[in-house]
């Protein structure tokens, strides 16, 4: 099969996406596919290809910091031009399948999916409407809560537009809380706020970017994640932190975190997390042709709360979805081929 892998892109997760793209390319070549690797935000979008089975490709490492806001604006302009006309769009139209390894930004908020839908191009993962629903953490949690899934109290706040809302001040006065962008990934710009006096510092740091924040109580318990591929739920992973927050550096730099799969929890608790992940997958509209990964954190009583549902989880060597797949006795190429099969069946 002729497959174009889209990776890189304009989001804060650009480096992660590039690493995923190269990893996916190796797996697809191993499974006998013809591959072209494309970064639509790069000055020269075609990174490699056409590659054929037996070709050897090297991976790339994830940097310690995400791209700056200024760099992301430049990357977004290139990406828009590449995907709305010219040779990249023709390359996508000529593919039998586009494998989306674009994490964050336009890759997960539905933009790229909508463009591919309009162009009549088949792609992996959820459709544009599902991605749009899941990407905005505030709206997604509202949907999950309405479906009866456990979610924490939340308040939306745009520091560049409004003063600190009274509900945010109330949460800050009640105890530690977390403030994070409603539309970003890889735990970029996540703040722990331990007192109301810190709110001004958070507002000053995010003001220039006109970022909308989701503010919720800090949950002090254990952290878990559960992936769903098609209709199959994978083993539970526990994320054991050696840092105060599971931030960008902790996710992608060796030794910062321990990820245990299957999680060392009672069988009934693991089953409960898996059931919640399946329900979250369905509540946001993911079908049997898509895949997702739902993140949980427990409160002080050990009760799990749904944090978010990821529409295009990372596929790097250090990512959680491949670890969960290994826990189900799937090899990495098995996982990638299953994603291909879901999109083409």
mmCIF file of C-alpha atoms in Angstrom:
data_model
loop_
_atom_site.group_PDB
_atom_site.id
_atom_site.type_symbol
_atom_site.label_atom_id
_atom_site.label_comp_id
_atom_site.label_asym_id
_atom_site.label_seq_id
_atom_site.Cartn_x
_atom_site.Cartn_y
_atom_site.Cartn_z
ATOM 1 C CA UNK A 1 0.000 0.000 0.000
ATOM 2 C CA UNK A 2 1.186 3.541 -0.796
ATOM 3 C CA UNK A 3 1.085 5.436 2.512
ATOM 4 C CA UNK A 4 1.993 9.067 3.173
ATOM 5 C CA UNK A 5 2.925 9.782 6.786
ATOM 6 C CA UNK A 6 2.186 13.319 7.947
ATOM 7 C CA UNK A 7 4.361 14.359 10.895
ATOM 8 C CA UNK A 8 6.098 17.399 12.356
ATOM 9 C CA UNK A 9 3.629 20.234 11.882
ATOM 10 C CA UNK A 10 3.176 23.514 13.712
ATOM 11 C CA UNK A 11 2.278 22.552 17.270
ATOM 12 C CA UNK A 12 4.229 22.564 20.516
ATOM 13 C CA UNK A 13 4.520 18.792 20.010
ATOM 14 C CA UNK A 14 6.404 19.141 16.710
ATOM 15 C CA UNK A 15 9.499 17.207 17.845
ATOM 16 C CA UNK A 16 7.356 14.424 19.281
ATOM 17 C CA UNK A 17 5.450 14.210 16.004
ATOM 18 C CA UNK A 18 8.650 13.957 13.958
ATOM 19 C CA UNK A 19 9.903 11.150 16.188
ATOM 20 C CA UNK A 20 6.557 9.370 15.819
ATOM 21 C CA UNK A 21 6.679 9.745 12.042
ATOM 22 C CA UNK A 22 10.056 8.099 11.673
ATOM 23 C CA UNK A 23 9.051 5.278 14.030
ATOM 24 C CA UNK A 24 5.861 4.675 12.045
ATOM 25 C CA UNK A 25 7.847 4.683 8.798
ATOM 26 C CA UNK A 26 10.111 1.889 10.024
ATOM 27 C CA UNK A 27 7.126 -0.198 11.092
ATOM 28 C CA UNK A 28 5.269 0.290 7.816
ATOM 29 C CA UNK A 29 8.341 -0.635 5.775
ATOM 30 C CA UNK A 30 8.695 -3.773 7.861
ATOM 31 C CA UNK A 31 5.103 -4.641 6.987
ATOM 32 C CA UNK A 32 5.721 -4.258 3.258
ATOM 33 C CA UNK A 33 4.251 -0.824 2.530
ATOM 34 C CA UNK A 34 5.636 1.939 0.309
ATOM 35 C CA UNK A 35 6.117 5.069 2.422
ATOM 36 C CA UNK A 36 6.600 8.793 1.895
ATOM 37 C CA UNK A 37 7.376 10.849 5.001
ATOM 38 C CA UNK A 38 6.078 14.433 4.853
ATOM 39 C CA UNK A 39 6.391 17.372 7.241
ATOM 40 C CA UNK A 40 3.912 19.933 5.861
ATOM 41 C CA UNK A 41 5.419 22.728 7.970
ATOM 42 C CA UNK A 42 9.010 22.235 6.778
ATOM 43 C CA UNK A 43 10.631 24.419 4.130
ATOM 44 C CA UNK A 44 11.116 21.210 2.109
ATOM 45 C CA UNK A 45 8.083 19.135 3.095
ATOM 46 C CA UNK A 46 9.101 15.709 1.775
ATOM 47 C CA UNK A 47 11.485 14.345 4.399
ATOM 48 C CA UNK A 48 12.004 10.953 2.773
ATOM 49 C CA UNK A 49 10.520 8.765 0.092
ATOM 50 C CA UNK A 50 9.223 6.990 -1.635
ATOM 51 C CA UNK A 51 10.732 4.390 0.670
ATOM 52 C CA UNK A 52 10.314 0.693 -0.066
ATOM 53 C CA UNK A 53 10.373 -2.446 2.090
ATOM 54 C CA UNK A 54 13.933 -3.196 3.101
ATOM 55 C CA UNK A 55 15.014 0.459 3.185
ATOM 56 C CA UNK A 56 16.659 1.492 6.450
ATOM 57 C CA UNK A 57 15.545 4.703 8.182
ATOM 58 C CA UNK A 58 16.890 6.327 11.324
ATOM 59 C CA UNK A 59 14.798 7.817 14.096
ATOM 60 C CA UNK A 60 15.031 11.275 15.646
ATOM 61 C CA UNK A 61 15.204 12.358 19.283
ATOM 62 C CA UNK A 62 12.723 14.624 21.033
ATOM 63 C CA UNK A 63 14.232 17.917 22.198
ATOM 64 C CA UNK A 64 14.039 19.130 25.766
ATOM 65 C CA UNK A 65 11.883 22.154 24.929
ATOM 66 C CA UNK A 66 8.960 22.661 22.523
ATOM 67 C CA UNK A 67 9.207 25.230 19.699
ATOM 68 C CA UNK A 68 8.801 28.882 20.622
ATOM 69 C CA UNK A 69 5.573 30.733 19.876
ATOM 70 C CA UNK A 70 7.321 32.747 17.142
ATOM 71 C CA UNK A 71 8.600 29.574 15.478
ATOM 72 C CA UNK A 72 5.143 28.060 15.635
ATOM 73 C CA UNK A 73 3.611 31.018 13.784
ATOM 74 C CA UNK A 74 6.126 30.577 10.968
ATOM 75 C CA UNK A 75 5.533 26.824 10.858
ATOM 76 C CA UNK A 76 1.764 27.354 10.736
ATOM 77 C CA UNK A 77 2.053 29.592 7.673
ATOM 78 C CA UNK A 78 4.083 26.977 5.815
ATOM 79 C CA UNK A 79 1.721 24.204 6.839
ATOM 80 C CA UNK A 80 -1.357 26.090 5.659
ATOM 81 C CA UNK A 81 0.228 26.724 2.265
ATOM 82 C CA UNK A 82 1.340 23.099 1.893
ATOM 83 C CA UNK A 83 -2.022 21.545 2.736
ATOM 84 C CA UNK A 84 -4.251 23.853 0.703
ATOM 85 C CA UNK A 85 -2.592 23.556 -2.695
ATOM 86 C CA UNK A 86 0.478 22.564 -4.649
ATOM 87 C CA UNK A 87 2.559 19.390 -4.715
ATOM 88 C CA UNK A 88 1.958 18.289 -1.109
ATOM 89 C CA UNK A 89 -1.809 18.232 -1.580
ATOM 90 C CA UNK A 90 -1.388 16.315 -4.845
ATOM 91 C CA UNK A 91 0.893 13.852 -3.072
ATOM 92 C CA UNK A 92 -1.775 13.288 -0.422
ATOM 93 C CA UNK A 93 -4.474 12.808 -3.046
ATOM 94 C CA UNK A 94 -2.337 10.166 -4.739
ATOM 95 C CA UNK A 95 -1.853 8.134 -1.569
ATOM 96 C CA UNK A 96 -3.913 5.072 -0.755
ATOM 97 C CA UNK A 97 -3.808 6.160 2.888
ATOM 98 C CA UNK A 98 -2.497 9.094 4.918
ATOM 99 C CA UNK A 99 -1.115 8.029 8.287
ATOM 100 C CA UNK A 100 -1.522 10.926 10.705
ATOM 101 C CA UNK A 101 1.340 11.225 13.169
ATOM 102 C CA UNK A 102 0.626 14.920 13.775
ATOM 103 C CA UNK A 103 0.301 15.478 17.515
ATOM 104 C CA UNK A 104 -1.283 18.634 18.866
ATOM 105 C CA UNK A 105 -2.368 21.783 17.044
ATOM 106 C CA UNK A 106 -3.975 21.367 13.645
ATOM 107 C CA UNK A 107 -3.155 17.658 13.685
ATOM 108 C CA UNK A 108 -5.465 16.941 16.621
ATOM 109 C CA UNK A 109 -8.004 19.762 16.628
ATOM 110 C CA UNK A 110 -9.683 18.627 13.392
ATOM 111 C CA UNK A 111 -8.116 21.086 10.920
ATOM 112 C CA UNK A 112 -6.047 18.556 8.987
ATOM 113 C CA UNK A 113 -8.785 15.932 9.143
ATOM 114 C CA UNK A 114 -11.296 18.403 7.651
ATOM 115 C CA UNK A 115 -8.918 19.281 4.806
ATOM 116 C CA UNK A 116 -8.369 15.599 4.020
ATOM 117 C CA UNK A 117 -12.110 14.927 4.173
ATOM 118 C CA UNK A 118 -12.765 17.736 1.684
ATOM 119 C CA UNK A 119 -10.043 16.373 -0.588
ATOM 120 C CA UNK A 120 -11.495 12.877 -0.427
ATOM 121 C CA UNK A 121 -8.369 11.403 1.151
ATOM 122 C CA UNK A 122 -8.541 8.424 3.520
ATOM 123 C CA UNK A 123 -6.609 8.834 6.782
ATOM 124 C CA UNK A 124 -5.968 7.128 10.110
ATOM 125 C CA UNK A 125 -7.632 8.046 13.378
ATOM 126 C CA UNK A 126 -10.826 9.892 14.240
ATOM 127 C CA UNK A 127 -12.686 12.264 11.931
ATOM 128 C CA UNK A 128 -12.629 16.054 12.130
ATOM 129 C CA UNK A 129 -15.745 16.413 14.294
ATOM 130 C CA UNK A 130 -14.491 13.962 16.923
ATOM 131 C CA UNK A 131 -11.064 15.604 17.005
ATOM 132 C CA UNK A 132 -12.610 19.037 17.484
ATOM 133 C CA UNK A 133 -14.770 17.743 20.341
ATOM 134 C CA UNK A 134 -11.914 16.015 22.148
ATOM 135 C CA UNK A 135 -9.183 18.611 21.614
ATOM 136 C CA UNK A 136 -10.762 21.403 23.690
ATOM 137 C CA UNK A 137 -10.312 20.044 27.226
ATOM 138 C CA UNK A 138 -13.097 22.157 28.723
ATOM 139 C CA UNK A 139 -15.741 21.129 26.200
ATOM 140 C CA UNK A 140 -14.539 17.505 26.232
ATOM 141 C CA UNK A 141 -14.833 17.308 30.011
ATOM 142 C CA UNK A 142 -18.338 18.775 29.784
ATOM 143 C CA UNK A 143 -19.298 15.999 27.348
ATOM 144 C CA UNK A 144 -17.706 13.339 29.544
ATOM 145 C CA UNK A 145 -19.431 14.681 32.652
ATOM 146 C CA UNK A 146 -22.784 14.727 30.888
ATOM 147 C CA UNK A 147 -22.210 11.079 29.937
ATOM 148 C CA UNK A 148 -21.759 10.194 33.588
ATOM 149 C CA UNK A 149 -17.985 9.859 33.629
ATOM 150 C CA UNK A 150 -16.103 11.218 36.664
ATOM 151 C CA UNK A 151 -14.512 14.605 36.011
ATOM 152 C CA UNK A 152 -13.157 17.240 38.374
ATOM 153 C CA UNK A 153 -14.697 20.691 38.830
ATOM 154 C CA UNK A 154 -13.328 23.012 36.156
ATOM 155 C CA UNK A 155 -13.314 26.718 35.296
ATOM 156 C CA UNK A 156 -12.252 28.315 32.003
ATOM 157 C CA UNK A 157 -10.167 31.485 32.170
ATOM 158 C CA UNK A 158 -8.586 33.589 29.416
ATOM 159 C CA UNK A 159 -6.021 35.757 31.257
ATOM 160 C CA UNK A 160 -5.402 38.050 28.284
ATOM 161 C CA UNK A 161 -9.082 39.001 28.134
ATOM 162 C CA UNK A 162 -10.492 38.916 31.663
ATOM 163 C CA UNK A 163 -9.468 39.397 35.267
ATOM 164 C CA UNK A 164 -9.184 36.350 37.485
ATOM 165 C CA UNK A 165 -12.750 34.971 37.766
ATOM 166 C CA UNK A 166 -14.188 34.531 41.237
ATOM 167 C CA UNK A 167 -14.519 30.776 40.643
ATOM 168 C CA UNK A 168 -10.778 30.564 39.938
ATOM 169 C CA UNK A 169 -10.003 32.521 43.109
ATOM 170 C CA UNK A 170 -12.290 30.183 45.036
ATOM 171 C CA UNK A 171 -10.508 27.090 43.712
ATOM 172 C CA UNK A 172 -7.115 28.607 44.521
ATOM 173 C CA UNK A 173 -8.222 29.430 48.056
ATOM 174 C CA UNK A 174 -9.530 25.890 48.594
ATOM 175 C CA UNK A 175 -6.169 24.232 47.947
ATOM 176 C CA UNK A 176 -3.624 23.468 45.221
ATOM 177 C CA UNK A 177 -4.931 23.586 41.682
ATOM 178 C CA UNK A 178 -3.689 23.079 38.126
ATOM 179 C CA UNK A 179 -3.980 25.582 35.271
ATOM 180 C CA UNK A 180 -3.305 24.356 31.737
ATOM 181 C CA UNK A 181 -4.163 25.425 28.184
ATOM 182 C CA UNK A 182 -7.497 24.029 27.025
ATOM 183 C CA UNK A 183 -5.999 23.305 23.605
ATOM 184 C CA UNK A 184 -2.463 21.987 23.826
ATOM 185 C CA UNK A 185 -0.756 18.653 24.391
ATOM 186 C CA UNK A 186 2.267 16.970 25.956
ATOM 187 C CA UNK A 187 1.611 18.887 29.180
ATOM 188 C CA UNK A 188 3.087 22.087 27.734
ATOM 189 C CA UNK A 189 2.578 25.189 29.924
ATOM 190 C CA UNK A 190 0.940 23.322 32.795
ATOM 191 C CA UNK A 191 1.046 25.267 36.066
ATOM 192 C CA UNK A 192 0.549 24.070 39.618
ATOM 193 C CA UNK A 193 -0.901 26.869 41.721
ATOM 194 C CA UNK A 194 -0.533 26.476 45.484
ATOM 195 C CA UNK A 195 -1.895 29.859 46.559
ATOM 196 C CA UNK A 196 -4.019 32.699 45.126
ATOM 197 C CA UNK A 197 -0.946 34.927 44.996
ATOM 198 C CA UNK A 198 0.471 32.778 42.175
ATOM 199 C CA UNK A 199 -2.454 33.544 39.854
ATOM 200 C CA UNK A 200 -0.943 36.885 38.819
ATOM 201 C CA UNK A 201 2.290 35.135 37.811
ATOM 202 C CA UNK A 202 0.383 32.615 35.694
ATOM 203 C CA UNK A 203 -1.608 35.404 34.039
ATOM 204 C CA UNK A 204 1.573 37.332 33.219
ATOM 205 C CA UNK A 205 3.241 34.298 31.637
ATOM 206 C CA UNK A 206 0.347 33.331 29.365
ATOM 207 C CA UNK A 207 -1.045 36.826 28.611
ATOM 208 C CA UNK A 208 0.993 37.412 25.444
ATOM 209 C CA UNK A 209 -0.247 34.220 23.848
ATOM 210 C CA UNK A 210 -3.958 34.933 24.457
ATOM 211 C CA UNK A 211 -4.276 31.419 25.860
ATOM 212 C CA UNK A 212 -7.466 30.048 27.372
ATOM 213 C CA UNK A 213 -6.779 28.050 30.512
ATOM 214 C CA UNK A 214 -8.656 25.213 32.148
ATOM 215 C CA UNK A 215 -8.367 25.490 35.921
ATOM 216 C CA UNK A 216 -9.187 22.507 38.128
ATOM 217 C CA UNK A 217 -8.260 21.220 41.597
ATOM 218 C CA UNK A 218 -4.908 19.459 41.871
ATOM 219 C CA UNK A 219 -5.556 15.738 42.243
ATOM 220 C CA UNK A 220 -2.942 14.245 44.601
ATOM 221 C CA UNK A 221 -3.504 10.555 43.813
ATOM 222 C CA UNK A 222 -2.049 8.052 41.376
ATOM 223 C CA UNK A 223 -1.983 8.656 37.617
ATOM 224 C CA UNK A 224 -3.073 6.177 34.940
ATOM 225 C CA UNK A 225 -3.701 6.036 31.218
ATOM 226 C CA UNK A 226 -5.717 3.573 29.145
ATOM 227 C CA UNK A 227 -5.669 3.197 25.352
ATOM 228 C CA UNK A 228 -8.447 1.953 23.089
ATOM 229 C CA UNK A 229 -7.667 0.724 19.572
ATOM 230 C CA UNK A 230 -10.813 0.169 17.556
ATOM 231 C CA UNK A 231 -13.064 -1.740 19.921
ATOM 232 C CA UNK A 232 -10.247 -3.210 22.015
ATOM 233 C CA UNK A 233 -9.140 -1.710 25.311
ATOM 234 C CA UNK A 234 -5.467 -2.199 26.194
ATOM 235 C CA UNK A 235 -3.823 -2.840 29.584
ATOM 236 C CA UNK A 236 -3.725 -0.032 32.150
ATOM 237 C CA UNK A 237 -0.492 1.938 32.519
ATOM 238 C CA UNK A 238 0.458 3.667 35.755
ATOM 239 C CA UNK A 239 2.643 6.755 35.498
ATOM 240 C CA UNK A 240 4.882 6.922 38.561
ATOM 241 C CA UNK A 241 6.326 10.412 38.783
ATOM 242 C CA UNK A 242 9.767 11.359 40.015
ATOM 243 C CA UNK A 243 8.914 15.032 39.351
ATOM 244 C CA UNK A 244 6.131 17.205 40.821
ATOM 245 C CA UNK A 245 4.306 17.345 37.459
ATOM 246 C CA UNK A 246 4.096 15.061 34.425
ATOM 247 C CA UNK A 247 5.302 17.870 32.151
ATOM 248 C CA UNK A 248 6.911 17.949 28.687
ATOM 249 C CA UNK A 249 10.403 17.197 29.994
ATOM 250 C CA UNK A 250 9.198 14.318 32.172
ATOM 251 C CA UNK A 251 7.348 12.751 29.243
ATOM 252 C CA UNK A 252 10.194 12.637 26.763
ATOM 253 C CA UNK A 253 13.510 12.640 28.607
ATOM 254 C CA UNK A 254 14.860 9.310 29.925
ATOM 255 C CA UNK A 255 14.685 8.646 33.660
ATOM 256 C CA UNK A 256 12.183 11.358 34.575
ATOM 257 C CA UNK A 257 9.247 9.009 35.035
ATOM 258 C CA UNK A 258 8.467 5.333 35.508
ATOM 259 C CA UNK A 259 5.664 3.876 33.390
ATOM 260 C CA UNK A 260 4.374 0.514 34.615
ATOM 261 C CA UNK A 261 2.337 -1.759 32.332
ATOM 262 C CA UNK A 262 0.266 -3.512 33.369
ATOM 263 C CA UNK A 263 -0.335 -1.259 36.363
ATOM 264 C CA UNK A 264 0.089 -2.873 39.765
ATOM 265 C CA UNK A 265 -3.517 -2.438 40.876
ATOM 266 C CA UNK A 266 -6.323 -4.826 41.856
ATOM 267 C CA UNK A 267 -8.028 -6.483 38.891
ATOM 268 C CA UNK A 268 -11.378 -4.852 39.634
ATOM 269 C CA UNK A 269 -9.794 -1.373 39.700
ATOM 270 C CA UNK A 270 -8.001 -2.030 36.384
ATOM 271 C CA UNK A 271 -11.271 -3.230 34.860
ATOM 272 C CA UNK A 272 -13.000 -0.090 36.088
ATOM 273 C CA UNK A 273 -10.396 2.136 34.431
ATOM 274 C CA UNK A 274 -10.707 0.173 31.195
ATOM 275 C CA UNK A 275 -14.499 0.497 31.274
ATOM 276 C CA UNK A 276 -14.202 4.254 31.827
ATOM 277 C CA UNK A 277 -11.769 4.554 28.897
ATOM 278 C CA UNK A 278 -14.174 2.679 26.614
ATOM 279 C CA UNK A 279 -17.042 4.895 27.741
ATOM 280 C CA UNK A 280 -14.979 8.058 27.180
ATOM 281 C CA UNK A 281 -13.974 6.777 23.726
ATOM 282 C CA UNK A 282 -17.637 6.330 22.838
ATOM 283 C CA UNK A 283 -18.968 9.471 24.521
ATOM 284 C CA UNK A 284 -16.777 11.720 22.372
ATOM 285 C CA UNK A 285 -17.756 9.893 19.177
ATOM 286 C CA UNK A 286 -14.717 7.691 18.536
ATOM 287 C CA UNK A 287 -15.845 4.705 16.490
ATOM 288 C CA UNK A 288 -14.422 1.297 15.807
ATOM 289 C CA UNK A 289 -12.150 2.756 13.112
ATOM 290 C CA UNK A 290 -10.299 5.114 15.486
ATOM 291 C CA UNK A 291 -8.024 4.925 18.503
ATOM 292 C CA UNK A 292 -7.603 7.019 21.626
ATOM 293 C CA UNK A 293 -5.867 7.201 24.994
ATOM 294 C CA UNK A 294 -7.670 8.442 28.101
ATOM 295 C CA UNK A 295 -5.706 9.917 31.008
ATOM 296 C CA UNK A 296 -6.841 9.576 34.621
ATOM 297 C CA UNK A 297 -5.679 10.932 37.956
ATOM 298 C CA UNK A 298 -7.058 9.919 41.335
ATOM 299 C CA UNK A 299 -8.307 12.258 44.023
ATOM 300 C CA UNK A 300 -7.375 12.081 47.700
ATOM 301 C CA UNK A 301 -9.841 9.208 48.205
ATOM 302 C CA UNK A 302 -8.350 7.164 45.362
ATOM 303 C CA UNK A 303 -11.258 7.816 42.988
ATOM 304 C CA UNK A 304 -10.165 8.177 39.333
ATOM 305 C CA UNK A 305 -11.094 11.306 37.402
ATOM 306 C CA UNK A 306 -10.966 11.615 33.606
ATOM 307 C CA UNK A 307 -8.497 14.318 32.625
ATOM 308 C CA UNK A 308 -8.618 14.163 28.824
ATOM 309 C CA UNK A 309 -8.929 11.896 25.793
ATOM 310 C CA UNK A 310 -6.069 12.004 23.279
ATOM 311 C CA UNK A 311 -7.087 11.655 19.613
ATOM 312 C CA UNK A 312 -3.626 10.975 18.132
ATOM 313 C CA UNK A 313 -1.496 9.610 20.994
ATOM 314 C CA UNK A 314 2.273 9.658 20.621
ATOM 315 C CA UNK A 315 3.946 6.835 18.721
ATOM 316 C CA UNK A 316 7.579 7.402 19.674
ATOM 317 C CA UNK A 317 9.686 4.711 21.277
ATOM 318 C CA UNK A 318 8.995 6.372 24.649
ATOM 319 C CA UNK A 319 5.246 6.855 24.115
ATOM 320 C CA UNK A 320 2.487 5.322 26.186
ATOM 321 C CA UNK A 321 0.366 3.758 23.432
ATOM 322 C CA UNK A 322 3.193 1.480 22.187
ATOM 323 C CA UNK A 323 3.854 0.491 25.821
ATOM 324 C CA UNK A 324 0.202 -0.458 26.265
ATOM 325 C CA UNK A 325 0.315 -2.403 23.000
ATOM 326 C CA UNK A 326 3.344 -4.329 24.260
ATOM 327 C CA UNK A 327 1.340 -5.131 27.389
ATOM 328 C CA UNK A 328 -1.233 -6.758 25.091
ATOM 329 C CA UNK A 329 1.565 -8.770 23.399
ATOM 330 C CA UNK A 330 1.488 -6.650 20.245
ATOM 331 C CA UNK A 331 4.774 -5.660 18.648
ATOM 332 C CA UNK A 332 5.170 -2.060 17.528
ATOM 333 C CA UNK A 333 4.626 -3.025 13.848
ATOM 334 C CA UNK A 334 1.515 -4.965 14.970
ATOM 335 C CA UNK A 335 0.112 -1.784 16.506
ATOM 336 C CA UNK A 336 0.828 0.330 13.431
ATOM 337 C CA UNK A 337 -0.671 -2.264 11.095
ATOM 338 C CA UNK A 338 -3.795 -2.456 13.263
ATOM 339 C CA UNK A 339 -4.212 1.321 12.953
ATOM 340 C CA UNK A 340 -3.846 1.002 9.175
ATOM 341 C CA UNK A 341 -6.378 -1.828 9.086
ATOM 342 C CA UNK A 342 -8.910 0.190 11.111
ATOM 343 C CA UNK A 343 -8.693 3.031 8.575
ATOM 344 C CA UNK A 344 -8.980 0.830 5.491
ATOM 345 C CA UNK A 345 -11.425 -1.908 6.422
#
